Amino acid sequence: MLISMNKLNLIYLTSITSLFFILMASSSIYTQWLSMEFSTIILISMINIKSMNKIVSILYFMISSISSLLTIMIISFNFTQLIILKNPDINLMLMISMFMKIGMFPFCFWMIFIYNKSSWSQIFIISTFMKFIPIYFFSSIIYLSPIMITLLFLNNLFISLYTNLNFSIKKLFGCSSIFNSLLFILTIYSNKNLFLLFMIIYFTSFLNLILMMKFYNIENLNFNNIPLNSYYMLILMLFMYSSFPLFTTFMLKWEFIYTLNMNYSNNLIFLFLLSSMLMLWNYFILFKFMILKFKFNKLNKINFINLKKNSMIVLTTYSFMFMLFNLM
């Protein structure tokens, strides 16, 4: 049974990857839309595999269907205004459809609700495939307007403040996924190759984190089952996923800030840095829970001298990588 499930997942992932390549290679809007919708159906099927909770798939299917119907109606009825005239009203409706599909403000509450009800495997699918594919599709039919830029930055500011309300680890990951949407959306408009690089690094770092969460069955901020070495590894993965300074993901954010500095005003950069600082503070709240709930007898076994040496080695390595990244 397990072998058959693994084969089925492999078939699903192969199909999604193929559809994503078709989406990127095609110049037809209708072909791109069909690729996105077929991949959404496959992903919803993957969410249902071995899941007793059907609320996640049902709710996602309902919201996604509304967004998809709105999108195809706008494209079909206003194709000339969409492609040639670039009507701002049409662009605004498509932007609303995109925000609804990927769960951005003001449509973020249903997405956060789904995260709280999802398993770790479902969270991984929703945070990666169900985010990258719609963003790539909508970037080909929506032009970047001042209203869209304003809403994107307001989304990040709101999410960074909302995360701390009824704090939970799954809500933190859900809000982080919504928060990172700004980075992916603005990056794909400036450089699609850079977007693909961001996507791969985000995918791999989040995959490692989710696999550890799933392996140790971490629920409701319970970290008692994690051995000491894995505990350190989990902290490093969380630092990397949160784009903490000197980690690889922070270099991507640094490159993004550099792009903002070239194309946008300093006020937007300040707003982004402020929201990033607030979002990072939410991760420190998680670290506080981890330290307080981790068994005290395990913490007594820490060799602080070796820990200090290892920390210095890691800090030196990442500092060197950071300098190389900025000198290139």
Short mmCIF file of C-alpha atoms in Angstrom, two decimals:
data_model
loop_
_atom_site.label_atom_id
_atom_site.label_comp_id
_atom_site.label_asym_id
_atom_site.label_seq_id
_atom_site.Cartn_x
_atom_site.Cartn_y
_atom_site.Cartn_z
CA MET A 1 0.00 0.00 0.00
CA LEU A 2 2.81 2.38 0.91
CA ILE A 3 4.65 1.62 -2.34
CA SER A 4 1.53 2.30 -4.38
CA MET A 5 1.00 5.61 -2.56
CA ASN A 6 4.59 6.65 -3.26
CA LYS A 7 4.15 5.79 -6.93
CA LEU A 8 0.95 7.81 -7.04
CA ASN A 9 2.66 10.81 -5.46
CA LEU A 10 5.50 10.49 -7.95
CA ILE A 11 3.01 10.50 -10.83
CA TYR A 12 1.30 13.56 -9.37
CA LEU A 13 4.58 15.45 -8.93
CA THR A 14 5.69 14.55 -12.45
CA SER A 15 2.39 15.79 -13.85
CA ILE A 16 2.58 19.05 -11.90
CA THR A 17 6.16 19.65 -13.03
CA SER A 18 5.19 19.01 -16.65
CA LEU A 19 2.24 21.38 -16.40
CA PHE A 20 4.45 24.04 -14.86
CA PHE A 21 6.90 23.76 -17.75
CA ILE A 22 3.98 24.03 -20.20
CA LEU A 23 2.82 27.13 -18.34
CA MET A 24 6.26 28.72 -18.62
CA ALA A 25 6.80 27.75 -22.25
CA SER A 26 3.38 28.68 -23.63
CA SER A 27 2.53 32.13 -24.95
CA SER A 28 -1.22 31.45 -25.02
CA ILE A 29 -3.19 32.76 -22.05
CA TYR A 30 -5.78 30.00 -22.35
CA THR A 31 -3.10 27.29 -22.37
CA GLN A 32 -1.51 28.85 -19.32
CA TRP A 33 -4.87 29.03 -17.56
CA LEU A 34 -5.62 25.38 -18.34
CA SER A 35 -2.18 24.35 -17.08
CA MET A 36 -2.77 26.21 -13.84
CA GLU A 37 -6.22 24.69 -13.34
CA PHE A 38 -5.14 21.12 -14.10
CA SER A 39 -2.25 21.49 -11.67
CA THR A 40 -4.66 22.85 -9.04
CA ILE A 41 -6.93 19.82 -9.45
CA ILE A 42 -3.95 17.47 -9.11
CA LEU A 43 -2.70 19.30 -6.02
CA ILE A 44 -6.12 19.15 -4.38
CA SER A 45 -6.11 15.41 -5.06
CA MET A 46 -2.70 15.15 -3.39
CA ILE A 47 -4.03 17.00 -0.35
CA ASN A 48 -6.84 14.44 -0.05
CA ILE A 49 -4.48 11.46 -0.05
CA LYS A 50 -4.42 9.76 3.36
CA SER A 51 -6.18 12.74 4.92
CA MET A 52 -9.17 12.35 7.20
CA ASN A 53 -9.79 16.09 7.28
CA LYS A 54 -11.54 17.10 4.06
CA ILE A 55 -12.18 20.69 5.14
CA VAL A 56 -8.84 21.81 3.72
CA SER A 57 -9.43 20.48 0.21
CA ILE A 58 -13.10 21.53 0.10
CA LEU A 59 -12.42 25.10 1.21
CA TYR A 60 -9.43 25.47 -1.08
CA PHE A 61 -11.44 24.08 -4.01
CA MET A 62 -14.29 26.52 -3.38
CA ILE A 63 -12.09 29.62 -3.17
CA SER A 64 -9.93 28.51 -6.08
CA SER A 65 -13.01 27.85 -8.22
CA ILE A 66 -14.37 31.34 -7.58
CA SER A 67 -11.02 32.87 -8.47
CA SER A 68 -10.65 30.74 -11.60
CA LEU A 69 -14.16 31.51 -12.87
CA LEU A 70 -13.61 35.21 -12.30
CA THR A 71 -10.30 35.06 -14.14
CA ILE A 72 -11.55 33.19 -17.21
CA MET A 73 -14.63 35.44 -17.47
CA ILE A 74 -12.46 38.55 -17.43
CA ILE A 75 -10.07 37.10 -19.99
CA SER A 76 -12.85 35.93 -22.31
CA PHE A 77 -14.99 39.06 -22.22
CA ASN A 78 -12.24 41.67 -22.17
CA PHE A 79 -9.34 40.13 -24.05
CA THR A 80 -8.64 43.25 -26.14
CA GLN A 81 -8.72 45.60 -23.17
CA LEU A 82 -6.55 43.19 -21.20
CA ILE A 83 -3.76 42.73 -23.74
CA ILE A 84 -3.77 45.90 -25.84
CA LEU A 85 -5.41 48.68 -23.86
CA LYS A 86 -4.34 47.55 -20.37
CA ASN A 87 -7.54 48.72 -18.76
CA PRO A 88 -6.88 49.56 -15.06
CA ASP A 89 -10.30 48.26 -13.97
CA ILE A 90 -9.68 44.90 -15.64
CA ASN A 91 -6.23 44.80 -14.10
CA LEU A 92 -7.72 45.49 -10.66
CA MET A 93 -10.23 42.64 -10.99
CA LEU A 94 -7.50 40.23 -12.05
CA MET A 95 -5.39 41.38 -9.13
CA ILE A 96 -8.29 40.65 -6.76
CA SER A 97 -8.59 37.21 -8.33
CA MET A 98 -4.89 36.53 -7.76
CA PHE A 99 -5.01 37.75 -4.16
CA MET A 100 -8.00 35.49 -3.56
CA LYS A 101 -6.30 32.45 -5.05
CA ILE A 102 -3.02 32.71 -3.13
CA GLY A 103 -4.65 34.01 0.05
CA MET A 104 -3.27 37.52 0.35
CA PHE A 105 -4.79 40.44 2.26
CA PRO A 106 -7.74 41.00 2.48
CA PHE A 107 -8.43 37.35 1.52
CA CYS A 108 -5.82 35.92 3.88
CA PHE A 109 -8.08 34.66 6.68
CA TRP A 110 -9.33 31.57 4.86
CA MET A 111 -5.75 30.63 4.00
CA ILE A 112 -4.60 30.93 7.62
CA PHE A 113 -7.62 28.85 8.70
CA ILE A 114 -6.56 26.16 6.23
CA TYR A 115 -3.01 26.13 7.61
CA ASN A 116 -4.27 25.55 11.14
CA LYS A 117 -6.32 22.57 9.93
CA SER A 118 -3.68 21.07 7.63
CA SER A 119 -1.07 18.39 8.10
CA TRP A 120 2.59 19.16 7.44
CA SER A 121 2.45 17.53 4.01
CA GLN A 122 -0.56 19.64 3.07
CA ILE A 123 1.16 22.79 4.33
CA PHE A 124 4.15 22.06 2.12
CA ILE A 125 1.98 21.65 -0.99
CA ILE A 126 -0.03 24.81 -0.28
CA SER A 127 3.10 26.87 0.45
CA THR A 128 5.02 25.84 -2.66
CA PHE A 129 3.20 24.48 -5.72
CA MET A 130 -0.09 26.23 -4.98
CA LYS A 131 1.77 29.52 -4.68
CA PHE A 132 4.37 29.42 -7.47
CA ILE A 133 2.08 28.32 -10.29
CA PRO A 134 -0.65 31.00 -9.81
CA ILE A 135 1.95 33.74 -9.33
CA TYR A 136 3.66 32.79 -12.58
CA PHE A 137 0.35 32.71 -14.45
CA PHE A 138 -1.03 36.00 -13.15
CA SER A 139 2.27 37.79 -13.75
CA SER A 140 1.74 37.25 -17.48
CA ILE A 141 -1.66 38.98 -17.56
CA ILE A 142 -1.41 41.60 -14.80
CA TYR A 143 0.76 44.67 -15.11
CA LEU A 144 2.35 46.13 -12.00
CA SER A 145 0.28 49.14 -10.96
CA PRO A 146 0.74 51.56 -8.04
CA ILE A 147 -2.42 50.16 -6.41
CA MET A 148 -1.03 46.64 -6.59
CA ILE A 149 2.32 47.68 -5.12
CA THR A 150 0.58 49.50 -2.27
CA LEU A 151 -1.63 46.51 -1.46
CA LEU A 152 1.34 44.15 -1.54
CA PHE A 153 3.24 46.18 1.04
CA LEU A 154 0.15 46.68 3.18
CA ASN A 155 -0.34 42.91 3.05
CA ASN A 156 3.11 42.37 4.53
CA LEU A 157 2.61 44.96 7.24
CA PHE A 158 -0.75 43.50 8.25
CA ILE A 159 0.48 39.89 8.22
CA SER A 160 3.54 40.70 10.32
CA LEU A 161 1.26 42.22 12.98
CA TYR A 162 -1.50 39.59 12.73
CA THR A 163 0.82 36.59 13.19
CA ASN A 164 1.24 37.18 16.92
CA LEU A 165 -2.53 37.02 17.53
CA ASN A 166 -3.45 33.50 18.78
CA PHE A 167 0.08 32.39 17.98
CA SER A 168 0.70 28.85 16.71
CA ILE A 169 3.47 27.29 14.68
CA LYS A 170 1.21 26.43 11.74
CA LYS A 171 -0.22 29.93 11.72
CA LEU A 172 3.35 31.25 11.70
CA PHE A 173 4.19 29.21 8.61
CA GLY A 174 0.95 30.28 6.93
CA CYS A 175 1.60 33.95 7.59
CA SER A 176 5.22 33.55 6.47
CA SER A 177 4.04 32.04 3.21
CA ILE A 178 1.69 34.98 2.63
CA PHE A 179 4.43 37.39 3.67
CA ASN A 180 6.92 35.93 1.17
CA SER A 181 4.42 36.35 -1.67
CA LEU A 182 5.53 39.98 -2.00
CA LEU A 183 9.09 38.86 -2.68
CA PHE A 184 8.04 36.36 -5.34
CA ILE A 185 5.55 38.66 -7.07
CA LEU A 186 7.86 41.67 -7.38
CA THR A 187 10.82 39.48 -8.31
CA ILE A 188 9.03 37.80 -11.20
CA TYR A 189 8.21 41.20 -12.67
CA SER A 190 11.84 42.28 -12.55
CA ASN A 191 13.68 39.04 -13.37
CA LYS A 192 12.08 35.66 -14.05
CA ASN A 193 15.38 33.82 -13.77
CA LEU A 194 15.87 35.26 -10.31
CA PHE A 195 12.32 34.20 -9.47
CA LEU A 196 13.15 30.61 -10.42
CA LEU A 197 16.27 30.73 -8.26
CA PHE A 198 14.24 32.06 -5.32
CA MET A 199 11.65 29.37 -5.91
CA ILE A 200 14.21 26.54 -5.84
CA ILE A 201 15.94 27.78 -2.68
CA TYR A 202 12.64 28.40 -0.92
CA PHE A 203 11.38 24.98 -1.99
CA THR A 204 14.41 23.08 -0.68
CA SER A 205 14.72 24.97 2.61
CA PHE A 206 11.01 24.61 3.38
CA LEU A 207 11.03 20.94 2.37
CA ASN A 208 13.80 20.15 4.87
CA LEU A 209 11.95 22.01 7.59
CA ILE A 210 8.64 20.28 6.90
CA LEU A 211 10.25 16.83 6.80
CA MET A 212 11.69 17.39 10.26
CA MET A 213 8.39 18.70 11.61
CA LYS A 214 6.60 15.69 10.18
CA PHE A 215 9.19 13.16 11.36
CA TYR A 216 9.05 14.31 14.99
CA ASN A 217 5.30 14.95 14.86
CA ILE A 218 5.55 18.49 16.17
CA GLU A 219 2.12 19.84 17.02
CA ASN A 220 0.96 22.73 19.21
CA LEU A 221 4.49 23.91 20.04
CA ASN A 222 5.43 20.56 21.55
CA PHE A 223 9.18 19.98 21.09
CA ASN A 224 9.74 17.38 23.80
CA ASN A 225 10.26 14.48 21.41
CA ILE A 226 13.21 16.02 19.58
CA PRO A 227 16.73 14.80 20.43
CA LEU A 228 19.40 17.36 21.13
CA ASN A 229 21.21 17.25 17.77
CA SER A 230 17.95 17.48 15.85
CA TYR A 231 16.92 20.33 18.11
CA TYR A 232 19.94 22.34 16.95
CA MET A 233 19.26 21.41 13.35
CA LEU A 234 15.65 22.54 13.65
CA ILE A 235 16.74 25.92 15.01
CA LEU A 236 19.15 26.37 12.10
CA MET A 237 16.41 25.47 9.61
CA LEU A 238 14.05 27.96 11.21
CA PHE A 239 16.73 30.64 11.04
CA MET A 240 17.23 29.88 7.37
CA TYR A 241 13.52 29.84 6.55
CA SER A 242 12.97 33.13 8.40
CA SER A 243 15.70 34.78 6.27
CA PHE A 244 17.78 35.59 9.31
CA PRO A 245 20.90 37.66 8.49
CA LEU A 246 23.96 35.76 7.23
CA PHE A 247 21.90 32.79 6.07
CA THR A 248 21.46 31.92 2.41
CA THR A 249 17.82 33.00 2.30
CA PHE A 250 18.77 36.39 3.71
CA MET A 251 21.07 36.89 0.73
CA LEU A 252 18.03 36.51 -1.49
CA LYS A 253 16.18 39.10 0.56
CA TRP A 254 19.22 41.36 0.35
CA GLU A 255 19.17 41.06 -3.43
CA PHE A 256 15.46 41.84 -3.36
CA ILE A 257 16.09 44.99 -1.29
CA TYR A 258 18.76 46.00 -3.80
CA THR A 259 16.18 45.64 -6.57
CA LEU A 260 13.69 47.71 -4.58
CA ASN A 261 16.28 50.42 -4.14
CA MET A 262 16.73 50.67 -7.90
CA ASN A 263 13.04 50.75 -8.84
CA TYR A 264 10.98 51.97 -5.89
CA SER A 265 10.91 54.76 -3.35
CA ASN A 266 12.70 54.72 -0.02
CA ASN A 267 9.37 54.76 1.81
CA LEU A 268 8.49 51.35 0.40
CA ILE A 269 11.90 50.00 1.32
CA PHE A 270 11.46 51.27 4.87
CA LEU A 271 8.00 49.68 5.04
CA PHE A 272 9.40 46.38 3.81
CA LEU A 273 12.25 46.44 6.33
CA LEU A 274 9.85 47.32 9.13
CA SER A 275 7.47 44.48 8.26
CA SER A 276 10.42 42.07 7.89
CA MET A 277 11.66 43.02 11.34
CA LEU A 278 8.20 42.45 12.81
CA MET A 279 7.93 39.10 11.04
CA LEU A 280 11.33 38.07 12.32
CA TRP A 281 10.21 38.96 15.83
CA ASN A 282 7.44 36.35 15.50
CA TYR A 283 10.11 33.72 14.91
CA PHE A 284 11.85 34.82 18.09
CA ILE A 285 8.57 34.17 19.87
CA LEU A 286 8.71 30.63 18.48
CA PHE A 287 12.31 30.28 19.68
CA LYS A 288 11.16 31.36 23.13
CA PHE A 289 8.56 28.57 23.17
CA MET A 290 11.17 26.09 21.98
CA ILE A 291 13.60 26.99 24.75
CA LEU A 292 10.94 26.97 27.47
CA LYS A 293 9.33 23.71 26.39
CA PHE A 294 12.48 21.79 25.62
CA LYS A 295 13.38 19.39 28.41
CA PHE A 296 15.73 20.94 30.93
CA ASN A 297 17.79 17.80 31.39
CA LYS A 298 18.65 17.86 27.69
CA LEU A 299 19.80 21.44 27.92
CA ASN A 300 22.11 20.52 30.78
CA LYS A 301 24.07 18.26 28.47
CA ILE A 302 25.13 21.10 26.20
CA ASN A 303 28.85 21.59 25.94
CA PHE A 304 28.92 25.37 25.85
CA ILE A 305 32.60 25.53 24.87
CA ASN A 306 32.06 23.43 21.75
CA LEU A 307 28.84 25.30 21.05
CA LYS A 308 30.75 28.59 21.13
CA LYS A 309 33.42 27.25 18.77
CA ASN A 310 30.85 25.87 16.36
CA SER A 311 28.91 29.12 16.44
CA MET A 312 32.03 31.08 15.56
CA ILE A 313 32.79 28.73 12.67
CA VAL A 314 29.26 29.04 11.32
CA LEU A 315 29.28 32.82 11.75
CA THR A 316 32.63 33.15 9.97
CA THR A 317 31.51 30.91 7.12
CA TYR A 318 28.28 32.79 6.51
CA SER A 319 30.04 36.14 6.81
CA PHE A 320 32.47 35.05 4.11
CA MET A 321 29.60 33.84 1.91
CA PHE A 322 27.74 37.09 2.49
CA MET A 323 30.73 39.19 1.42
CA LEU A 324 31.29 37.07 -1.66
CA PHE A 325 27.64 37.42 -2.60
CA ASN A 326 27.81 41.21 -2.44
CA LEU A 327 31.15 41.50 -4.21
CA MET A 328 30.04 39.45 -7.21
#
